Short mmCIF file of C-alpha atoms in Angstrom, two decimals:
data_model
loop_
_atom_site.label_atom_id
_atom_site.label_comp_id
_atom_site.label_asym_id
_atom_site.label_seq_id
_atom_site.Cartn_x
_atom_site.Cartn_y
_atom_site.Cartn_z
CA UNK A 1 -26.97 33.40 -16.89
CA UNK A 2 -30.07 31.92 -16.10
CA UNK A 3 -28.58 28.74 -17.33
CA UNK A 4 -25.67 28.87 -15.63
CA UNK A 5 -27.68 29.15 -11.87
CA UNK A 6 -30.61 27.13 -13.38
CA UNK A 7 -28.10 24.15 -14.18
CA UNK A 8 -24.94 25.02 -11.48
CA UNK A 9 -25.33 21.62 -9.47
CA UNK A 10 -25.28 19.50 -12.83
CA UNK A 11 -22.31 21.96 -14.40
CA UNK A 12 -20.04 21.76 -11.01
CA UNK A 13 -20.62 17.86 -10.65
CA UNK A 14 -19.61 17.42 -14.47
CA UNK A 15 -16.67 19.79 -14.02
CA UNK A 16 -15.68 17.81 -10.92
CA UNK A 17 -15.66 14.37 -12.66
CA UNK A 18 -14.00 15.84 -15.51
CA UNK A 19 -11.25 16.92 -13.69
CA UNK A 20 -10.48 13.46 -12.18
CA UNK A 21 -10.72 11.87 -15.21
CA UNK A 22 -8.38 14.21 -16.68
CA UNK A 23 -6.19 14.25 -13.52
CA UNK A 24 -5.74 10.35 -13.68
CA UNK A 25 -5.29 10.69 -17.35
CA UNK A 26 -2.46 12.76 -16.97
CA UNK A 27 -0.77 11.00 -14.08
CA UNK A 28 -0.96 7.35 -15.95
CA UNK A 29 1.63 7.87 -17.98
CA UNK A 30 4.06 10.08 -15.93
CA UNK A 31 6.41 9.75 -13.21
CA UNK A 32 4.44 10.62 -9.67
CA UNK A 33 7.65 11.60 -8.60
CA UNK A 34 6.44 14.60 -11.00
CA UNK A 35 3.86 16.11 -8.51
CA UNK A 36 5.46 18.70 -5.53
CA UNK A 37 1.89 18.42 -3.64
CA UNK A 38 2.63 14.48 -3.38
CA UNK A 39 6.15 14.90 -2.29
CA UNK A 40 4.85 17.49 0.40
CA UNK A 41 1.78 15.46 1.18
CA UNK A 42 3.74 12.59 1.70
CA UNK A 43 6.26 14.26 4.16
CA UNK A 44 3.31 15.22 5.92
CA UNK A 45 1.74 11.90 6.31
CA UNK A 46 5.08 10.32 7.05
CA UNK A 47 5.67 11.28 10.42
CA UNK A 48 2.34 10.72 11.37
CA UNK A 49 2.53 6.27 10.20
CA UNK A 50 5.83 6.53 12.05
CA UNK A 51 4.85 7.62 14.89
CA UNK A 52 1.80 5.28 15.04
CA UNK A 53 4.14 2.32 13.71
CA UNK A 54 6.95 2.99 16.88
CA UNK A 55 3.79 3.33 19.29
CA UNK A 56 2.13 0.04 18.14
CA UNK A 57 5.68 -1.44 18.13
CA UNK A 58 6.82 -0.91 21.51
CA UNK A 59 3.51 -2.14 22.50
CA UNK A 60 3.97 -5.40 20.56
CA UNK A 61 7.82 -4.97 22.44
CA UNK A 62 6.79 -4.67 25.89
CA UNK A 63 4.07 -8.22 25.15
CA UNK A 64 6.93 -10.08 23.06
CA UNK A 65 9.54 -9.25 25.73
CA UNK A 66 7.06 -10.53 28.77
CA UNK A 67 6.80 -13.85 26.64
CA UNK A 68 10.49 -13.86 25.64
CA UNK A 69 11.58 -13.43 29.97
CA UNK A 70 9.09 -16.72 30.35
CA UNK A 71 11.14 -18.56 27.64
CA UNK A 72 14.45 -16.92 28.52
CA UNK A 73 16.55 -19.77 29.92
CA UNK A 74 15.55 -22.86 28.09
CA UNK A 75 16.53 -20.28 24.40
CA UNK A 76 19.05 -19.28 25.82
CA UNK A 77 20.55 -23.03 26.63
CA UNK A 78 19.62 -23.15 22.54
CA UNK A 79 21.38 -19.98 21.06
CA UNK A 80 24.57 -20.83 23.04
CA UNK A 81 24.16 -24.81 21.07
CA UNK A 82 23.79 -22.27 17.82
CA UNK A 83 26.68 -20.28 18.15
CA UNK A 84 28.80 -22.29 18.91
CA UNK A 85 27.60 -24.74 15.82
CA UNK A 86 27.86 -20.52 14.07
CA UNK A 87 31.47 -20.05 14.83
CA UNK A 88 32.78 -23.35 13.33
CA UNK A 89 30.56 -22.46 10.02
CA UNK A 90 31.91 -19.19 10.63
CA UNK A 91 35.83 -20.31 10.16
CA UNK A 92 35.31 -22.65 7.28
CA UNK A 93 33.61 -19.59 5.69
CA UNK A 94 36.40 -17.58 5.79
CA UNK A 95 39.04 -19.62 4.73
CA UNK A 96 36.37 -20.44 1.86
CA UNK A 97 36.67 -16.61 1.23
CA UNK A 98 40.06 -16.15 1.21
CA UNK A 99 40.75 -19.57 -0.72
CA UNK A 100 38.05 -17.36 -3.20
CA UNK A 101 40.21 -14.19 -2.76
CA UNK A 102 43.54 -16.02 -4.16
CA UNK A 103 41.58 -17.90 -6.92
CA UNK A 104 40.32 -14.92 -8.13
CA UNK A 105 43.51 -12.71 -7.85
CA UNK A 106 44.98 -16.29 -9.49
CA UNK A 107 42.64 -16.17 -12.36
CA UNK A 108 42.96 -11.70 -12.77
CA UNK A 109 39.51 -11.11 -12.21
CA UNK A 110 38.02 -7.86 -11.01
CA UNK A 111 36.33 -8.99 -7.33
CA UNK A 112 33.11 -6.84 -7.23
CA UNK A 113 33.00 -4.43 -5.19
CA UNK A 114 30.28 -4.27 -2.08
CA UNK A 115 26.35 -2.53 -3.39
CA UNK A 116 25.66 0.36 -1.10
CA UNK A 117 22.90 -0.05 0.55
CA UNK A 118 20.92 1.61 3.55
CA UNK A 119 18.30 0.24 6.21
CA UNK A 120 14.46 1.23 6.02
CA UNK A 121 11.22 0.37 8.22
CA UNK A 122 8.21 -0.07 7.57
CA UNK A 123 5.68 2.63 8.58
CA UNK A 124 2.90 2.28 6.14
CA UNK A 125 1.22 -0.25 4.22
CA UNK A 126 -1.11 0.23 1.84
CA UNK A 127 -4.65 -0.26 3.57
CA UNK A 128 -6.75 -1.48 0.01
CA UNK A 129 -6.87 -5.05 -1.22
CA UNK A 130 -6.17 -3.51 -4.94
CA UNK A 131 -2.86 -2.66 -4.50
CA UNK A 132 0.43 -3.94 -1.97
CA UNK A 133 2.82 -1.04 -1.48
CA UNK A 134 4.30 -0.02 1.84
CA UNK A 135 6.05 3.20 2.85
CA UNK A 136 9.24 3.61 4.15
CA UNK A 137 11.05 5.63 6.75
CA UNK A 138 14.26 6.24 3.75
CA UNK A 139 13.60 9.22 1.00
CA UNK A 140 15.99 10.65 -1.37
CA UNK A 141 18.00 12.90 1.66
CA UNK A 142 19.34 9.42 1.88
CA UNK A 143 19.86 9.03 -1.32
CA UNK A 144 16.86 6.43 -2.43
CA UNK A 145 15.79 6.47 -5.87
CA UNK A 146 12.87 5.42 -7.97
CA UNK A 147 13.34 1.63 -9.42
CA UNK A 148 15.89 1.20 -6.90
CA UNK A 149 15.68 -2.43 -5.65
CA UNK A 150 14.42 -3.05 -2.57
CA UNK A 151 15.15 -6.24 -0.66
CA UNK A 152 15.52 -7.99 3.05
CA UNK A 153 17.41 -11.09 4.35
CA UNK A 154 14.77 -13.30 3.11
CA UNK A 155 14.91 -12.21 -0.52
CA UNK A 156 13.62 -9.96 -2.94
CA UNK A 157 10.62 -7.46 -1.51
CA UNK A 158 9.84 -5.37 -4.56
CA UNK A 159 10.99 -1.39 -5.85
CA UNK A 160 10.57 1.75 -5.14
CA UNK A 161 8.34 3.27 -7.18
CA UNK A 162 8.26 7.20 -5.40
CA UNK A 163 10.53 9.36 -3.37
CA UNK A 164 9.97 12.46 -1.44
CA UNK A 165 12.78 13.91 0.81
CA UNK A 166 11.59 11.69 3.46
CA UNK A 167 10.38 8.74 2.40
CA UNK A 168 9.40 6.70 -0.38
CA UNK A 169 6.43 4.05 -1.80
CA UNK A 170 7.60 0.34 -2.39
CA UNK A 171 5.99 -1.67 -5.04
CA UNK A 172 5.98 -4.93 -3.71
CA UNK A 173 6.72 -8.45 -5.84
CA UNK A 174 3.13 -9.33 -4.65
CA UNK A 175 1.71 -6.85 -6.36
CA UNK A 176 -0.24 -7.69 -10.51
CA UNK A 177 1.17 -4.93 -11.56
CA UNK A 178 5.15 -5.94 -10.36
CA UNK A 179 7.29 -8.71 -12.72
CA UNK A 180 10.90 -9.71 -12.43
CA UNK A 181 12.63 -11.81 -14.69
CA UNK A 182 14.10 -14.91 -12.79
CA UNK A 183 15.76 -18.03 -13.43
CA UNK A 184 15.34 -21.47 -12.20
CA UNK A 185 18.52 -22.14 -10.11
CA UNK A 186 18.63 -25.79 -10.51
CA UNK A 187 17.99 -26.12 -14.25
CA UNK A 188 18.69 -22.56 -15.34
CA UNK A 189 15.16 -22.70 -16.57
CA UNK A 190 13.79 -18.96 -17.60
CA UNK A 191 10.76 -17.56 -17.23
CA UNK A 192 9.41 -14.14 -15.46
CA UNK A 193 7.51 -13.68 -12.30
CA UNK A 194 4.79 -11.46 -11.57
CA UNK A 195 2.50 -10.94 -8.35
CA UNK A 196 -1.05 -13.12 -8.06
CA UNK A 197 -2.21 -11.84 -4.51
CA UNK A 198 -1.55 -11.57 -0.98
CA UNK A 199 0.93 -14.53 -0.27
CA UNK A 200 1.83 -16.38 -4.24
CA UNK A 201 3.43 -14.89 -7.57
CA UNK A 202 3.02 -16.48 -10.76
CA UNK A 203 5.84 -17.82 -13.42
CA UNK A 204 5.55 -17.43 -16.62
CA UNK A 205 6.48 -18.43 -20.26
CA UNK A 206 8.30 -21.44 -19.27
CA UNK A 207 8.14 -23.84 -22.00
CA UNK A 208 6.65 -26.88 -20.88
CA UNK A 209 10.35 -28.46 -22.29
CA UNK A 210 11.86 -26.65 -19.31
CA UNK A 211 13.04 -28.46 -16.13
CA UNK A 212 10.90 -27.33 -13.19
CA UNK A 213 9.87 -29.26 -10.10
CA UNK A 214 7.95 -28.16 -6.88
CA UNK A 215 10.42 -26.62 -4.47
CA UNK A 216 12.83 -25.13 -6.88
CA UNK A 217 14.37 -22.09 -6.24
CA UNK A 218 14.05 -18.79 -8.32
CA UNK A 219 15.92 -16.39 -7.93
CA UNK A 220 16.49 -13.02 -10.25
CA UNK A 221 18.94 -12.82 -13.31
CA UNK A 222 20.13 -9.33 -12.46
CA UNK A 223 19.43 -8.26 -16.62
CA UNK A 224 16.69 -6.02 -16.06
CA UNK A 225 19.09 -3.84 -13.62
CA UNK A 226 16.88 -3.53 -11.18
CA UNK A 227 17.48 -6.18 -9.19
CA UNK A 228 21.11 -7.97 -7.86
CA UNK A 229 21.99 -11.36 -9.61
CA UNK A 230 21.17 -14.15 -7.69
CA UNK A 231 19.17 -12.84 -5.10
CA UNK A 232 15.94 -15.17 -4.34
CA UNK A 233 12.78 -14.88 -5.32
CA UNK A 234 10.50 -17.67 -4.46
CA UNK A 235 10.15 -21.39 -4.62
CA UNK A 236 8.17 -22.96 -6.90
CA UNK A 237 5.15 -24.33 -4.64
CA UNK A 238 2.45 -26.24 -7.52
CA UNK A 239 2.97 -26.57 -11.52
CA UNK A 240 -0.79 -26.77 -12.68
CA UNK A 241 -2.18 -28.38 -15.78
CA UNK A 242 -2.27 -25.62 -18.36
CA UNK A 243 -4.41 -27.28 -21.08
CA UNK A 244 -3.10 -26.74 -24.06
CA UNK A 245 -1.15 -23.73 -23.92
CA UNK A 246 3.10 -23.51 -24.91
CA UNK A 247 3.97 -22.17 -20.87
CA UNK A 248 3.96 -23.85 -17.69
CA UNK A 249 1.19 -22.65 -15.36
CA UNK A 250 3.61 -22.58 -11.70
CA UNK A 251 2.17 -21.11 -9.01
CA UNK A 252 5.33 -19.70 -6.50
CA UNK A 253 6.04 -19.09 -2.64
CA UNK A 254 7.36 -15.99 -2.41
CA UNK A 255 10.38 -16.12 -0.12
CA UNK A 256 9.68 -12.61 1.88
CA UNK A 257 7.01 -13.09 4.14
CA UNK A 258 4.99 -9.68 3.38
CA UNK A 259 2.82 -9.99 5.90
CA UNK A 260 5.57 -9.41 8.48
CA UNK A 261 7.79 -6.70 6.62
CA UNK A 262 9.32 -5.00 8.75
CA UNK A 263 12.45 -3.59 7.85
CA UNK A 264 14.35 -3.64 4.49
CA UNK A 265 17.55 -3.02 2.81
CA UNK A 266 17.41 -0.28 -0.16
CA UNK A 267 20.28 -0.77 -3.28
CA UNK A 268 21.46 2.59 -3.62
CA UNK A 269 22.67 1.62 -7.07
CA UNK A 270 20.26 1.34 -10.21
CA UNK A 271 22.92 -0.74 -12.98
CA UNK A 272 22.89 -3.62 -14.50
CA UNK A 273 24.04 -6.71 -12.20
CA UNK A 274 24.88 -8.91 -14.69
CA UNK A 275 27.64 -7.46 -15.73
CA UNK B 1 -31.99 16.33 14.25
CA UNK B 2 -29.24 17.55 13.08
CA UNK B 3 -29.50 20.13 10.49
CA UNK B 4 -29.46 20.20 6.53
CA UNK B 5 -26.28 22.73 6.25
CA UNK B 6 -24.77 24.71 8.83
CA UNK B 7 -24.58 27.84 9.32
CA UNK B 8 -20.89 28.13 7.36
CA UNK B 9 -19.47 24.91 6.26
CA UNK B 10 -16.44 25.36 6.84
CA UNK B 11 -16.15 23.59 10.37
CA UNK B 12 -17.55 20.98 8.98
CA UNK B 13 -14.87 20.83 5.77
CA UNK B 14 -11.93 21.28 8.06
CA UNK B 15 -13.05 18.64 10.52
CA UNK B 16 -13.76 16.25 7.36
CA UNK B 17 -10.60 16.94 6.06
CA UNK B 18 -8.59 16.61 9.63
CA UNK B 19 -10.35 13.04 10.62
CA UNK B 20 -9.83 11.52 7.26
CA UNK B 21 -6.08 12.75 6.99
CA UNK B 22 -5.63 11.27 10.70
CA UNK B 23 -7.86 8.11 9.50
CA UNK B 24 -5.39 7.70 6.26
CA UNK B 25 -3.03 7.28 8.91
CA UNK B 26 -4.70 4.71 10.91
CA UNK B 27 -5.62 3.01 7.47
CA UNK B 28 -2.34 2.37 6.55
CA UNK B 29 -1.29 1.66 10.21
CA UNK B 30 -3.22 0.60 12.72
CA UNK B 31 -5.86 -0.77 11.04
CA UNK B 32 -3.59 -2.93 8.79
CA UNK B 33 -2.79 -4.83 11.24
CA UNK B 34 -6.42 -5.75 12.69
CA UNK B 35 -7.04 -6.87 9.64
CA UNK B 36 -9.03 -9.87 9.15
CA UNK B 37 -7.25 -11.43 6.36
CA UNK B 38 -8.31 -9.05 3.35
CA UNK B 39 -10.71 -7.39 5.22
CA UNK B 40 -9.88 -4.34 7.00
CA UNK B 41 -11.29 -1.29 8.47
CA UNK B 42 -11.47 1.89 5.72
CA UNK B 43 -13.32 4.56 7.31
CA UNK B 44 -12.14 6.84 5.01
CA UNK B 45 -15.68 6.39 2.48
CA UNK B 46 -16.90 7.31 5.82
CA UNK B 47 -15.76 10.92 6.19
CA UNK B 48 -16.72 10.89 1.81
CA UNK B 49 -20.28 9.88 2.32
CA UNK B 50 -20.49 12.64 5.25
CA UNK B 51 -19.23 15.11 3.25
CA UNK B 52 -21.19 14.50 -0.40
CA UNK B 53 -24.69 14.16 2.69
CA UNK B 54 -23.47 16.86 4.28
CA UNK B 55 -21.42 19.93 2.64
CA UNK B 56 -22.10 22.00 -0.50
CA UNK B 57 -21.00 20.12 -3.65
CA UNK B 58 -17.95 22.36 -4.34
CA UNK B 59 -17.15 21.32 -0.65
CA UNK B 60 -17.72 18.13 -0.97
CA UNK B 61 -15.71 18.38 -4.34
CA UNK B 62 -12.47 19.30 -2.55
CA UNK B 63 -12.94 16.28 0.18
CA UNK B 64 -13.25 14.00 -1.96
CA UNK B 65 -10.02 15.08 -4.13
CA UNK B 66 -8.28 16.33 -0.96
CA UNK B 67 -8.88 12.22 0.67
CA UNK B 68 -9.06 10.49 -2.77
CA UNK B 69 -5.86 12.35 -3.82
CA UNK B 70 -4.19 10.93 0.20
CA UNK B 71 -5.19 7.63 -0.62
CA UNK B 72 -4.01 7.26 -3.57
CA UNK B 73 -0.37 8.68 -2.41
CA UNK B 74 -0.35 5.64 0.01
CA UNK B 75 -2.06 2.73 -1.70
CA UNK B 76 -0.79 1.83 -5.74
CA UNK B 77 1.44 2.94 -8.84
CA UNK B 78 -0.93 5.50 -10.14
CA UNK B 79 -2.51 9.39 -9.08
CA UNK B 80 -5.94 9.73 -9.43
CA UNK B 81 -8.07 6.68 -9.32
CA UNK B 82 -9.06 7.00 -5.78
CA UNK B 83 -10.06 10.76 -6.64
CA UNK B 84 -12.23 10.18 -9.78
CA UNK B 85 -13.25 6.86 -7.18
CA UNK B 86 -14.33 9.31 -3.99
CA UNK B 87 -15.91 12.11 -6.55
CA UNK B 88 -18.31 9.29 -7.91
CA UNK B 89 -19.04 8.63 -4.24
CA UNK B 90 -19.24 12.26 -3.47
CA UNK B 91 -21.60 13.49 -6.37
CA UNK B 92 -23.97 10.44 -5.68
CA UNK B 93 -24.71 10.92 -2.34
CA UNK B 94 -25.29 14.79 -3.70
CA UNK B 95 -27.58 13.50 -5.08
CA UNK B 96 -29.23 11.66 -2.74
CA UNK B 97 -29.15 14.49 -0.07
CA UNK B 98 -31.82 16.04 -2.45
CA UNK B 99 -33.78 14.02 -1.04
CA UNK B 100 -32.81 11.80 1.53
CA UNK B 101 -31.44 12.33 4.85
CA UNK B 102 -28.68 10.81 6.87
CA UNK B 103 -29.44 11.26 10.47
CA UNK B 104 -30.80 7.52 11.49
CA UNK B 105 -28.04 5.19 12.04
CA UNK B 106 -29.41 2.49 9.69
CA UNK B 107 -29.46 4.75 6.90
CA UNK B 108 -26.06 5.97 7.87
CA UNK B 109 -24.75 2.15 7.48
CA UNK B 110 -26.55 1.56 4.76
CA UNK B 111 -25.62 4.92 2.54
CA UNK B 112 -21.71 3.61 3.92
CA UNK B 113 -22.19 0.05 2.78
CA UNK B 114 -24.01 0.70 -0.27
CA UNK B 115 -20.81 4.06 -1.36
CA UNK B 116 -18.16 1.26 -0.31
CA UNK B 117 -19.27 -1.03 -3.02
CA UNK B 118 -19.16 2.01 -5.57
CA UNK B 119 -15.78 3.06 -4.37
CA UNK B 120 -13.92 -0.87 -4.69
CA UNK B 121 -15.82 -1.12 -8.01
CA UNK B 122 -14.91 1.99 -9.60
CA UNK B 123 -11.47 1.54 -8.08
CA UNK B 124 -11.33 -2.23 -9.35
CA UNK B 125 -13.10 -1.23 -13.22
CA UNK B 126 -10.32 1.68 -14.02
CA UNK B 127 -7.69 -1.33 -12.68
CA UNK B 128 -8.92 -3.30 -15.47
CA UNK B 129 -9.47 -0.24 -18.25
CA UNK B 130 -5.64 0.54 -17.10
CA UNK B 131 -4.39 -2.81 -17.34
CA UNK B 132 -6.12 -5.36 -19.16
CA UNK B 133 -4.42 -8.12 -17.07
CA UNK B 134 -4.65 -7.13 -13.94
CA UNK B 135 -5.46 -9.95 -11.84
CA UNK B 136 -8.18 -9.89 -9.64
CA UNK B 137 -8.63 -12.12 -6.92
CA UNK B 138 -10.36 -15.51 -6.45
CA UNK B 139 -13.10 -14.86 -4.19
CA UNK B 140 -13.02 -10.68 -4.81
CA UNK B 141 -17.67 -11.10 -4.66
CA UNK B 142 -16.83 -12.81 -0.74
CA UNK B 143 -13.70 -9.53 -0.05
CA UNK B 144 -16.22 -6.82 -1.05
CA UNK B 145 -19.01 -8.14 0.15
CA UNK B 146 -17.57 -8.50 3.56
CA UNK B 147 -15.53 -5.20 3.14
CA UNK B 148 -18.45 -3.03 2.64
CA UNK B 149 -20.37 -4.85 5.31
CA UNK B 150 -17.92 -3.92 8.20
CA UNK B 151 -17.61 -0.76 6.57
CA UNK B 152 -21.65 -0.31 7.25
CA UNK B 153 -21.44 -1.58 10.75
CA UNK B 154 -18.84 0.49 11.84
CA UNK B 155 -20.00 3.50 9.94
CA UNK B 156 -22.17 4.93 13.05
CA UNK B 157 -19.24 5.37 15.04
CA UNK B 158 -16.94 7.67 12.62
CA UNK B 159 -19.91 9.84 12.38
CA UNK B 160 -20.60 10.57 15.72
CA UNK B 161 -16.80 10.72 15.92
CA UNK B 162 -17.11 12.97 12.85
CA UNK B 163 -20.34 14.99 14.42
CA UNK B 164 -18.30 15.85 18.08
CA UNK B 165 -15.37 17.01 15.99
CA UNK B 166 -18.19 19.59 13.86
CA UNK B 167 -19.18 20.43 17.19
CA UNK B 168 -16.35 21.40 18.71
CA UNK B 169 -15.00 23.28 15.46
CA UNK B 170 -18.02 25.02 14.70
CA UNK B 171 -17.97 26.41 18.53
CA UNK B 172 -14.19 27.13 18.31
CA UNK B 173 -15.53 29.36 14.80
CA UNK B 174 -17.61 31.09 16.82
CA UNK B 175 -15.49 32.16 20.05
CA UNK B 176 -13.52 33.46 16.34
CA UNK B 177 -16.48 36.06 15.52
CA UNK B 178 -16.81 34.06 12.73
CA UNK B 179 -19.67 32.25 12.76
CA UNK B 180 -22.50 33.68 10.08
CA UNK B 181 -25.30 33.68 13.10
#
């Protein structure tokens, strides 16, 4: 008893650190969704984040509207011109769609059904510099599950890694732990894109003999069963000389502007999109 | 001068947890919008340092686990890494508390600056252990130094906020008739 009393401080410290290490080792190889406490806490944190985001966006909106009013007349004229141009493009595209439908029928091919999606708002951003994740305001109640792909109008955003009832955590493509198989759209060369910083991706495993040039568009292959085939991932920014390596060292600019990520789409399907 | 240990640790424990929760929410929203590139306000370390110095070890440990777990929830893919980092900070502070006090602004700033470094280096070390290929930003030393400096410079504000909250909760605690004295 004397020993315990004498070394109480050191023992407690050891127990705390050992407990934390055990928690880390258990969770390292486990689906974080198993944690009831985690899901519960995310449900408590989520509304608070959503409220702060709402207030911030409302203030930003008022500010933006003031400036929008100043330039409204000029923008209106410009937009009218654009609408006229888009109407013509829409007519052309509709013609193409109908022609495509006829030809598809003619060839006896199955038309692809539209993939169900759910729109979500980013309510929280990773506060550290070590990871790249965001919290969105859609969860299991909306059909969101882990590993589901997340995209926006610009391209591939990331994938869901944790979902509670009303919120989910998304691992962004720029996170060092994110990877995705891609195709160079022009030459069909294959490689793997990995996160490499706040606004950079790295294209790996592309042989020197493969044809890749700056400005090339990279699209998802769909073979990983997560991201839809053809989804835009990024543009080749630079090809750096790499000593005696078998592979090229390629820097890629993400298609998505991760600094201004506000709304995203979660594709509610986990299947092989390449089929 | 703030007493080394209050009559009851509960008001301080509760205040640290509540303010920690609130600051966690702000870290994922407001402080991110105000970020200067990679450098952003991360006041959670202030709560952990304060807990290490001013709460009994069991209470400080509970705060570290709770705030570390909250941090893990909103950041990254592995649960436990920030819990370890926060516990390490609490243990260092609890050891230092035997000889030192953090009542003066300069010492608060120094403690938070140093502990901010410890916290980040522990997380980075854990990431490197878990994933050997983990990419480190090329300007990591600069980012770490700036981050710690920002945390140190802003520490007195958050210490003052916490103390105000502790005073409020202690008053409430006494009104409820549960104060030790």
